[in-house]
Structure formats: structure tokens, C-alpha cells
XYZ file of C-alpha atoms in Angstrom:
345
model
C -3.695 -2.710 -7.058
C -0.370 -4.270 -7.215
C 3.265 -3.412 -6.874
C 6.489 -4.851 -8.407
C 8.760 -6.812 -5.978
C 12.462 -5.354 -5.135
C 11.347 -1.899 -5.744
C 11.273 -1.321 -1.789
C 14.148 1.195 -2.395
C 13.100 4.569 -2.803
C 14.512 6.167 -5.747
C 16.671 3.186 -6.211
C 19.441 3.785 -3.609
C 17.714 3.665 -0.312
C 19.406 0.755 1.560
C 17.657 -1.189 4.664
C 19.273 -0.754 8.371
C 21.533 -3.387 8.988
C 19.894 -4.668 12.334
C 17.652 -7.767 11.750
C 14.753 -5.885 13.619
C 14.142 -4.706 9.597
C 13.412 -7.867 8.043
C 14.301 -7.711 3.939
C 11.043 -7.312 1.607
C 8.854 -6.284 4.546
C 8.359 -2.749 3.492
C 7.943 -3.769 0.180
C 4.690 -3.230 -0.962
C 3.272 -5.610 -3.368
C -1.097 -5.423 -3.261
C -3.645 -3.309 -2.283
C -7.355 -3.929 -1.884
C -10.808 -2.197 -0.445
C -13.350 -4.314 0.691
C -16.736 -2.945 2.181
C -17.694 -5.328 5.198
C -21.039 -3.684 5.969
C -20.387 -0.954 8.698
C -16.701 -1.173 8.890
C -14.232 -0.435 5.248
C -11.060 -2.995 5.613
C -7.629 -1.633 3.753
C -5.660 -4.702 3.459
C -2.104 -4.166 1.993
C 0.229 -7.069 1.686
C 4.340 -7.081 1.724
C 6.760 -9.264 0.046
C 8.497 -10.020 3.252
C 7.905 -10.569 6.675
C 7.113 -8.591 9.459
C 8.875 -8.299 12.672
C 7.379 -7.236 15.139
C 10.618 -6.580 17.442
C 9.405 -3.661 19.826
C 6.145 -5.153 20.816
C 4.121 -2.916 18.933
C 0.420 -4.063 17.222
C 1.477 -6.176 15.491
C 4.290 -4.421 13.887
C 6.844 -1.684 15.050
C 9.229 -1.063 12.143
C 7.056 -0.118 9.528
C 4.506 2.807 9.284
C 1.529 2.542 6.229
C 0.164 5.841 4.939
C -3.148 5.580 2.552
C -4.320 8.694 1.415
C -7.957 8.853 -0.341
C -8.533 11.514 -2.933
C -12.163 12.411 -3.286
C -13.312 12.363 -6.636
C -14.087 15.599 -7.387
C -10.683 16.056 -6.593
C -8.933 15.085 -9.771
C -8.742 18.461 -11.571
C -6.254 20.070 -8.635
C -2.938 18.739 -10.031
C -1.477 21.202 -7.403
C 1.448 19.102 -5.104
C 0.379 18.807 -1.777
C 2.097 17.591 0.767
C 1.546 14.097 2.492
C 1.665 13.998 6.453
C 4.723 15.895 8.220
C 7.321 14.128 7.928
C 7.143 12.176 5.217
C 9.016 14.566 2.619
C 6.596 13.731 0.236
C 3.933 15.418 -1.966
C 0.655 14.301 -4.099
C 0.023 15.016 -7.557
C -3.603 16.952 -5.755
C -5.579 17.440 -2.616
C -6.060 14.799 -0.312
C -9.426 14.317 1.165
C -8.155 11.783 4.133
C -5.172 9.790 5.362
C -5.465 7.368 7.377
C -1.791 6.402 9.470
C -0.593 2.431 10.551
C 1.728 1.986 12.825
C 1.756 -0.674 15.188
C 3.076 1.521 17.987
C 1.818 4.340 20.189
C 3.395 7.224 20.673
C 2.532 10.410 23.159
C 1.275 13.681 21.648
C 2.510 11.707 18.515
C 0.981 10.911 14.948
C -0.349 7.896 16.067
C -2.734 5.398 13.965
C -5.698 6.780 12.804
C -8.002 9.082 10.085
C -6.625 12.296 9.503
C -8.085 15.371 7.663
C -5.515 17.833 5.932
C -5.580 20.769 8.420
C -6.133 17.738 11.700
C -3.724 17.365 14.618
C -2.345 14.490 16.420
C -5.461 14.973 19.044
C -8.071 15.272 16.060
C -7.100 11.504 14.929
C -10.115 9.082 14.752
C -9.267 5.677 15.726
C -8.596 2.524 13.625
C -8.120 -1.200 13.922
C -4.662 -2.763 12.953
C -4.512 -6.415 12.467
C -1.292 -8.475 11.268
C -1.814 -11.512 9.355
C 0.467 -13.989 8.525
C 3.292 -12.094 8.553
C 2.903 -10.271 5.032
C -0.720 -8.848 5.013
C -1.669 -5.387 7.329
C -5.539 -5.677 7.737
C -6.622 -1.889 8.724
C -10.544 -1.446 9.681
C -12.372 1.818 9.834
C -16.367 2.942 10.294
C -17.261 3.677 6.943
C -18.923 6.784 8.750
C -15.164 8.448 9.601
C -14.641 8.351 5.654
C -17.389 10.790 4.935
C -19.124 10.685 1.776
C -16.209 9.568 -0.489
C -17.014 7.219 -3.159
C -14.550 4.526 -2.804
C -15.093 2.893 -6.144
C -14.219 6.241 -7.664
C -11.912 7.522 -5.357
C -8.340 8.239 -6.098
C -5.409 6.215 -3.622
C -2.052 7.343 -2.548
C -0.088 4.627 -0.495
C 3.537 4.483 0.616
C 5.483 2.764 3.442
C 7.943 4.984 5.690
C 9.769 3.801 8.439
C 7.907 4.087 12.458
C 10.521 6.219 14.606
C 9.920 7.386 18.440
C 9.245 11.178 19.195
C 12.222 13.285 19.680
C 13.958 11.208 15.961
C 11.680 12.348 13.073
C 8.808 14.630 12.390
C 5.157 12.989 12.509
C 6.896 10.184 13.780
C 8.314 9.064 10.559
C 11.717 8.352 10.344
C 14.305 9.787 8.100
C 16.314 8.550 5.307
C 20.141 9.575 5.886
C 22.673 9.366 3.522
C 25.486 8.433 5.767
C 26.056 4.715 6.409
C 27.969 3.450 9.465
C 29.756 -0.061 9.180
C 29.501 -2.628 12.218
C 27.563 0.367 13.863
C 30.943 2.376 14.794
C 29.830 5.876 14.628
C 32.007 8.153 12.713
C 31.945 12.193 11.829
C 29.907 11.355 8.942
C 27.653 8.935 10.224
C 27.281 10.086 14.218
C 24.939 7.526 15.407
C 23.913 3.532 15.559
C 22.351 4.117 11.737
C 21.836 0.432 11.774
C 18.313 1.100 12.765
C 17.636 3.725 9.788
C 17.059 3.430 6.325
C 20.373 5.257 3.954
C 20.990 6.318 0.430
C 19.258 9.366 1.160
C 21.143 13.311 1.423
C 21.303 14.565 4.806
C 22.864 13.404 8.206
C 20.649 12.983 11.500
C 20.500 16.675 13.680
C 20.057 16.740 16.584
C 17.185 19.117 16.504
C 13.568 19.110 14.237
C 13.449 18.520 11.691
C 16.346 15.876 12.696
C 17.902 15.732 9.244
C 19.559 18.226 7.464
C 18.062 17.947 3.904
C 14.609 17.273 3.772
C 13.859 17.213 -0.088
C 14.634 13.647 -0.440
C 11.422 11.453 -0.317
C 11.619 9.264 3.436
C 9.287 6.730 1.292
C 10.596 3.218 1.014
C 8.357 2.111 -1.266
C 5.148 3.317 -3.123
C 2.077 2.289 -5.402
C 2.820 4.763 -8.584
C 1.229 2.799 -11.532
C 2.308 3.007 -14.584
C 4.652 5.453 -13.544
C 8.960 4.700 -12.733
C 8.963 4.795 -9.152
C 12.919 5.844 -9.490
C 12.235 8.984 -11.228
C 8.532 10.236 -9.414
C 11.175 10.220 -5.970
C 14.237 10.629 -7.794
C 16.814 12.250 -5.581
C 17.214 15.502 -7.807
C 13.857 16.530 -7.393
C 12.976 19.735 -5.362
C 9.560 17.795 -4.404
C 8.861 13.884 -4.772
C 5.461 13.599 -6.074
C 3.175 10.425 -6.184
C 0.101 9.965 -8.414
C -3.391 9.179 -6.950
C -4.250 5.423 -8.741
C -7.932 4.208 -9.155
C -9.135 0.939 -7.797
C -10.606 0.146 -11.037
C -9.190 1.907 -14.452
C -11.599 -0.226 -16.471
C -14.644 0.593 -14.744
C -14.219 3.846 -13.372
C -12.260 5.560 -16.360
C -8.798 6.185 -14.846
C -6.672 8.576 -13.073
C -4.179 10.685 -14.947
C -1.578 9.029 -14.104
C -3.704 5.487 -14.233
C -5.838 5.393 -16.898
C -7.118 2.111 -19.170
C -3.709 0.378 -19.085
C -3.987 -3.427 -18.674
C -1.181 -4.414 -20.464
C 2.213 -6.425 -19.402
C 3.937 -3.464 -18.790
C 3.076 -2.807 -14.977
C 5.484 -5.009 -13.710
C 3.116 -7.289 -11.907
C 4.634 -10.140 -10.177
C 4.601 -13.951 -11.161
C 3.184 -13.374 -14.734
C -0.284 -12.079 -13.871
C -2.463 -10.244 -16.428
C -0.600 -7.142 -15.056
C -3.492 -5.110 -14.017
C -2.530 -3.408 -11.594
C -5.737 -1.398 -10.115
C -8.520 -4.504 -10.615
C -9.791 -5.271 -7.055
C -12.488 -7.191 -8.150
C -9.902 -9.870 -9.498
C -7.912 -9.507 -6.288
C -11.679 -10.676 -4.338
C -12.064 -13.684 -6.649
C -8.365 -14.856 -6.569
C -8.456 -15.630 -10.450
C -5.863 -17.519 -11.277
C -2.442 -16.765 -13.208
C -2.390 -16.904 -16.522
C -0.228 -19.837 -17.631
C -0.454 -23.144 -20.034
C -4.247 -23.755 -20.210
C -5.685 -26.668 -18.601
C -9.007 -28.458 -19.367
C -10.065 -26.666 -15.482
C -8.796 -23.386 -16.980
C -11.768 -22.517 -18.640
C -14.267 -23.633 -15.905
C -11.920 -21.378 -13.636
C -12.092 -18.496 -16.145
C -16.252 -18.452 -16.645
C -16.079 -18.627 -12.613
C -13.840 -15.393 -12.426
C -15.659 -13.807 -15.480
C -19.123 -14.430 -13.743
C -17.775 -13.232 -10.639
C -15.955 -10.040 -11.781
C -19.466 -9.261 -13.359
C -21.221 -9.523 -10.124
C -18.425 -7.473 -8.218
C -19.197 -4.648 -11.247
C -22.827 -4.352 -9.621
C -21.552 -3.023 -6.210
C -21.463 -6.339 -4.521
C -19.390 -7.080 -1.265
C -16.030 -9.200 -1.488
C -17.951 -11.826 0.544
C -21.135 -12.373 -1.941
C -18.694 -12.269 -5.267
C -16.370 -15.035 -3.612
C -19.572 -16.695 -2.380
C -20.920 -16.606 -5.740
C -17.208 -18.120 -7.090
C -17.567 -20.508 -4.937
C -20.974 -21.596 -6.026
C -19.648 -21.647 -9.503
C -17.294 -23.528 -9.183
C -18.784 -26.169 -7.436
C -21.892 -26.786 -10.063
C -18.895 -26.563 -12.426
C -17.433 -29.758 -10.754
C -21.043 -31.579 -10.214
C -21.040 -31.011 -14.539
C -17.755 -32.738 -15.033
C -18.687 -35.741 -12.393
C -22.297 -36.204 -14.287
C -20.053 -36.091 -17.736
C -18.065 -38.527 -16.397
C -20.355 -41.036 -14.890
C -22.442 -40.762 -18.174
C -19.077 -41.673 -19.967
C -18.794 -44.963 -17.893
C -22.993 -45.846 -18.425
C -21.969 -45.653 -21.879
């Protein structure tokens, strides 16, 4: 899946803490991808900007992923149902799992892991975190701790909050306040060092759960949503913010409600791509943009059609780019033997 760029605002008015420990563009979402790596399932979500990593956490301690799988047989409860406490958010239906990233640990907390709906902190089965190059959150589970959920068919919730200690924000998520103090000088309507918390929200911090005094405004920063306006699904005037469930693969798999067959240029893909935004099978064969066709071009587009067929059999990430690979290369031995037979001649 993919995400526009700049939309790592909320609604639209959320604003980033002042303090450089919140580096610009690194909450903002921009792909999402599932790859099966025999035993283990690898969620790998990538940001526009990049991470800091200014409290020593895992390799981040600012941000704090949530992915939420639906299970298929899911889809027909459209009832909203809330995302992990703390979030102030809802999903257009049941969730089957979430699985939590955040780089730090926190006591009795929500700390990384797989949760069910009804689990508690303690219940949380463990996951593997890894940062890469700044922009890309690699997070690992057994494929065994997912249960029997068809992940090719499954629907996917995921949204960035903010990490915050225990004793600032429920779940360990921290809130969105609407006051905003300048140069960090705390005043009656802003009572604390709010350079360290995300504003444009609509209450002020408390000092007492749930630690902000309006808790109807959404405490996502950014979100996957689809084909939908991000602004209005956690527009500020809603009782509930509620996010769709997107499928991996609209094509394929038939769509979501909120998802279905739309391919077109109007999912405000980044840097001209074919503006599907749910394809992972292009995302494994890193076909290229579409742009002024070259005489490689159509080599490189058999390679990705080829490959995109193999990944439609159930392959892994690794054979499909394997099998790219191999394409490509007897692609370049044809032009060399075309060429050398043009000099003979």
C-alpha cells in the first residue's frame, strides 16, 4: 500500500512538537508491505522522514506503529470498534489482531507486541523491531502468533501515534492537545513544555487519566485510508474518527469497502507512480515509475509483468525478485547477442 506525502497531520491541523527530538516527515507514513519469510511474517512500513532515535529506544523512541489485521470473514461487521486504548480512534469493523511498535519499553505498559481485542499488557506476544536506514520500520512475527488469518485476504488498519511514558497518556500513546506553547514558556492555556507533543487537537493535558480533557479527537498523526480523505475520516467534528480496513491486493482479492478495484491516478501516490495504492506484489519487484519510455522500458515492464504473475501464485518476495532478477539478466544477454550480431554483420 502507499500513502501520500505531507498528510502526516491528522485531520489537517495537527502540528509537530517543536523540539528536534521529532524529526519533520518521520511519522509520515508513505508504504506498506507483507512479506512471508518462511516461519517468521515481516511488516515493513516506510516514512518520508527520518527517524530519531533520541531516547535510546529500539531503534526509535518518538514514534509508536499500530497495524491492525482484520480477518476476512470479518468484513460484513461495519460496527466501529475501537483501536487500542489510547489511541482515540475506531475501525470501520472488528479487529482480529494488533500488533504495537514502539521502540521503547515501558513497565506494566502497552509495550511492543501481538495483541487480541479483549488482551492485556501481560497477554502481549513478543515481536522483533528493526530500523533501517532511517525511513523503513522492519517488524517480524511467528506466523504461528497470527493464527489462521489469511494475509492475502486480510483486511489492514495502520496509523502512527506518538510513544509517551506511563503516567502521560493511556496505552502509552500520547495525546494530541490543542494548546500550543511558544519558546516552551508555559502559560494557563498551555501548562506544560508542549514542545514534546503533537497540537491542533481540542483538549489541554490533565493531570489525571485519561490526561487530556477531550478525548474525541483522533491522537493519529497519520493513517493508510485509501481512497478515502484522510481530513474528513478524523475530522475534528466527529463524535468517533473511523479508519477503513484496506486490502493488500484490490485486484486480486476483490476489495474492501472502502478499497475496492481502484487503480487509477486518484490515490495520491507519490512521484507519479501508477497510483495503486494496495499492490504489494509491485512493491516486491520494485517496478519502475512510469515516465517517458525508454528502449529498456519494455524489457523492464515484461520483467515486472512476469514477476507480478509469479507473485499471483503465492510465491515469497524472495523467489518473485529472484525470478526478476533472472529476467532481467537473459533480457540483457538478448540485447548483447543483438548487438554483437549487428557488428558480424
Amino acid at each position: 500500500m502507499t500513502d501520500p506525502t505531507g498528510d502526516d497531520n491528522g485531520p489537517g491541523s495537527y502540528k509537530y512538537p517543536s523540539n528536534g527530538a521529532f524529526s519533520k516527515g518521520s511519522f509520515d507514513l508513505t508504504k506498506f508491505g507483507v512479506f512471508e519469510d518462511g516461519d517468521t511474517v515481516r511488516f515493513v512500513t516506510t516514512v518520508a522522514g527520518f527517524i530519531n532515535n533520541p531516547w535510546g529506544g529500539n531503534g526509535m523512541s518518538t514514534q509508536r506503529l499500530n497495524i491492525y489485521l482484520r480477518d476476512q470473514d470479518a468484513r460484513s461487521n461495519a460496527t466501529p470498534t475501537a483501536l487500542m486504548p489510547g489511541t482515540n480512534t475506531f475501525a470501520d469493523g472488528a479487529w482480529t489482531k494488533a500488533i504495537v511498535v514502539d521502540g521503547r519499553s515501558y513497565d506494566g505498559g502497552y509495550n511492543s507486541g501481538i495483541y487480541d481485542p479483549t488482551s492485556k499488557p501481560s497477554d502481549a506476544k513478543p515481536v522483533t523491531l528493526n530500523v533501517l536506514n532511517g525511513t523503513t520500520i522492519v517488524t517480524s512475527v511467528p506466523a504461528s502468533d497470527l493464527g489462521d488469518i489469511d494475509l492475502k485476504k486480510a483486511g489492514y488498519e495502520v496509523s502512527m501515534y506518538s510513544s509517551s511514558e506511563s503516567g502521560e497518556g493511556v496505552g502509552n500513546v500520547r495525546p494530541v492537545y490543542q494548546g500550543e506553547c511558544p519558546d516552551d514558556t508555559p502559560t494557563k492555556d498551555c501548562p506544560v513544555a508542549m514542545d514534546f507533543r503533537f497540537v491542533g487537537g481540542l483538549g489541554d493535558q490533565t493531570s489525571d487519566t485519561p490526561f487530556d480533557s477531550v478525548t474525541t479527537d483522533t491522537n493519529a498523526i497519520d493513517a493508510f485510508t485509501g481512497k478515502d480523505s484522510q481530513a474528513e475520516l478524523l475530522s475534528l467534528q466527529h463524535d468517533k474518527a473511523v479508519l477503513p480496513f484496506l486490502n493488500l491486493d484490490p485486484v486480486q482479492q476483490g476489495g474492501d469497502d472502502h478499497n475496492s478495484t481502484d487503480n487509477g491516478n486518484n490515490s495520491g501516490s507519490p512521484s507519479g507512480t501508477n497510483g495503486s495504492k494496495n499492490d504489494t506484489h509491485d512493491n516486491t519487484t520494485n517496478a519502475p515509475s512510469q515516465g517517458s519510455q525508454t528502449k529498456g522500458s519494455a524489457r523492464a515492464d515484461a520483467t515486472t509483468t512476469g514477476a507480478r504473475t509469479l507473485a499471483n501464485t503465492g510465491a515469497t518476495s524472495l523467489v518473485v525478485m529472484a525470478f526478476a532478477m533472472l529476467l532481467v539478466g537473459l533480457g540483457a544477454a538478448g540485447i548483447r547477442m543483438r548487438m554483437n550480431h549487428r557488428r558480424q554483420s
